Short mmCIF file of C-alpha atoms in Angstrom, two decimals:
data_model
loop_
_atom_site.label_atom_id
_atom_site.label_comp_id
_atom_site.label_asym_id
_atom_site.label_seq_id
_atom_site.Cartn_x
_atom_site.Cartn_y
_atom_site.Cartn_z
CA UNK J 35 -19.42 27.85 -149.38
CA UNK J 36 -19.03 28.08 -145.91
CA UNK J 37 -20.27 25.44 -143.18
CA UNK J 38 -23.51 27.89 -142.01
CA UNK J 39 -24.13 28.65 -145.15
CA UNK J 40 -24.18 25.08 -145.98
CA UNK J 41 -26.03 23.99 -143.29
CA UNK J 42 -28.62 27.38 -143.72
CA UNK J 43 -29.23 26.40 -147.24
CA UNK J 44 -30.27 22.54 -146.02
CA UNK J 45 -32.61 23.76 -143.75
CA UNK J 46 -34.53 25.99 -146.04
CA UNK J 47 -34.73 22.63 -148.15
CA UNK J 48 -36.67 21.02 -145.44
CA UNK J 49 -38.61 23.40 -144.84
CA UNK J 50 -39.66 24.04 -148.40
CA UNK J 51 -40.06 20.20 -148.80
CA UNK J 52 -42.02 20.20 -145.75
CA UNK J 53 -43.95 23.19 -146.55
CA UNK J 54 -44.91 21.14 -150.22
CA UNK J 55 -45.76 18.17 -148.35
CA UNK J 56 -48.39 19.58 -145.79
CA UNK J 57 -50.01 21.88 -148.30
CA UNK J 58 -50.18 18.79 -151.13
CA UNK J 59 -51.80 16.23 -147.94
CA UNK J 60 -54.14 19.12 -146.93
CA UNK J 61 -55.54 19.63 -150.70
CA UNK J 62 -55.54 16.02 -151.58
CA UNK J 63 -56.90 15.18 -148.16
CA UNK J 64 -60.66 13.14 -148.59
CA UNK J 65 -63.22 15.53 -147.12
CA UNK J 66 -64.26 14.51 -143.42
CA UNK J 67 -67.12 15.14 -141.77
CA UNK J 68 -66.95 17.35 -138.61
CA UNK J 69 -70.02 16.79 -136.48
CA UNK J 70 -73.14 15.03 -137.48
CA UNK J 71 -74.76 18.27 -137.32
CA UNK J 72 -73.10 19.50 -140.96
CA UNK J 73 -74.27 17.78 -143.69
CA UNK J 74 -71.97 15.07 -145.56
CA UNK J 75 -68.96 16.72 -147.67
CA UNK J 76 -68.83 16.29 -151.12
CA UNK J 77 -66.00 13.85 -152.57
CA UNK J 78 -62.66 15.16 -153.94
CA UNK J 79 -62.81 15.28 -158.07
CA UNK J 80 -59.55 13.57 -158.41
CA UNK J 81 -58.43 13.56 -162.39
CA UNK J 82 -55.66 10.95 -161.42
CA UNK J 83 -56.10 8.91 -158.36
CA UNK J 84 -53.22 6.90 -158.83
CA UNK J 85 -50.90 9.51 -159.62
CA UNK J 86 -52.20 11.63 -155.94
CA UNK J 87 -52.15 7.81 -153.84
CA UNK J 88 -47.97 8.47 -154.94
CA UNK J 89 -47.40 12.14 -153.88
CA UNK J 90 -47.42 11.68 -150.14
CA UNK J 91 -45.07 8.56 -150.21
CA UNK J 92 -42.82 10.31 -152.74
CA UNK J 93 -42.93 13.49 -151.24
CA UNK J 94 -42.26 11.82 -147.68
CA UNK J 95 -39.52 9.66 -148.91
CA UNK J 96 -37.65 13.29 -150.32
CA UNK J 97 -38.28 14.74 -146.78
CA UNK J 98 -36.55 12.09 -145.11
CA UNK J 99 -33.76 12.20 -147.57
CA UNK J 100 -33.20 15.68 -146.65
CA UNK J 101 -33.71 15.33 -142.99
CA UNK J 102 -31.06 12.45 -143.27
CA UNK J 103 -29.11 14.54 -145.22
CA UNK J 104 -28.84 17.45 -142.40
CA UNK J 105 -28.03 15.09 -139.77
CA UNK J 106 -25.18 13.56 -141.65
CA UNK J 107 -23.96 17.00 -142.33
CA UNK J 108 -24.06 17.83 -138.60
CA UNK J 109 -22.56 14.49 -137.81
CA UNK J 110 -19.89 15.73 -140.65
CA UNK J 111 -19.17 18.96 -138.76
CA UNK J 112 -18.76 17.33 -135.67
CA UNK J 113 -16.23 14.53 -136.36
CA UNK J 114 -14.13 17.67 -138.28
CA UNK J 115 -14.33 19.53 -134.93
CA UNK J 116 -13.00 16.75 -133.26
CA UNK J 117 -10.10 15.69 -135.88
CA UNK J 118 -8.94 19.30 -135.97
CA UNK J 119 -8.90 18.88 -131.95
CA UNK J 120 -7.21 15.38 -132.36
CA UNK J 121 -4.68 17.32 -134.27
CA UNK J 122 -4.01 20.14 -132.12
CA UNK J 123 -3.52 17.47 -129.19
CA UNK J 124 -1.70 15.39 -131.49
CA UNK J 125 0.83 18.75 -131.95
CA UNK J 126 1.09 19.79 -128.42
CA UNK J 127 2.23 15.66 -127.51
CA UNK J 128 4.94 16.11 -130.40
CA UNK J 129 6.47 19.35 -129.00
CA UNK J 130 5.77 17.78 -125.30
CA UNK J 131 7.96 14.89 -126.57
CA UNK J 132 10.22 16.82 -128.44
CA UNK J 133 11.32 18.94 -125.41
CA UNK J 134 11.94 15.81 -123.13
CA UNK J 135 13.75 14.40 -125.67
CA UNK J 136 16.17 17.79 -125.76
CA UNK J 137 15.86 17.64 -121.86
CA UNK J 138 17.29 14.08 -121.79
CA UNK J 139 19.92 14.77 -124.52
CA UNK J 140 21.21 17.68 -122.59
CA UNK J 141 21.19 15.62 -118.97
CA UNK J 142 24.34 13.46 -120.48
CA UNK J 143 27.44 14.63 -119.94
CA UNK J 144 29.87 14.80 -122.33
CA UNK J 145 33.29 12.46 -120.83
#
């Protein structure tokens, strides 16, 4: 797999994770009362309170994973860019050194 394919495919993970995570804080959200005006919300039915207390913290905790993820995969691509620049510089100082070195040779006269 290439690198923006790579790269494409972590994104749509954050989004999807961050996609899950608003729409799971917006239906387990307690109902608030807008303006005194409306009459007071009913409360959530919750089944499992516990269990819905854990969703945003685990649900955060794989958002940030990913998000950490990306980065170190963009902090990945950049260090190659620069060793395969190190490398090319790195070639062009061998053949730089190379030719002085044939210069020098051919500067002595045989006696």
């Amino acid at each position: 797999m290439d690198i923006i394919s790579q790269l494409q495919e972590q994104v749509n993970s954050i989004a999807s994770l961050t996609f899950n995570t608003f729409g799971t804080l917006q239906r387990d959200a307690p109902p608030v009362r807008l303006s005194p005006n409306y009459p007071e919300p009913p409360p959530n039915p919750t089944e499992d309170s516990a269990n819905f207390a854990d969703q945003p913290k685990l649900m955060s905790a794989a958002l940030v994973k990913a998000a950490k993820q990306a980065e170190n995969d963009a902090v990945g691509q950049e260090l190659q860019k620069q060793l395969e620049a190190a490398e090319k510089e790195l070639k062009q100082v061998q053949e730089l050194f190379s030719q002085a070195a044939d210069n020098c040779l051919n500067l002595k006269k045989p006696d």
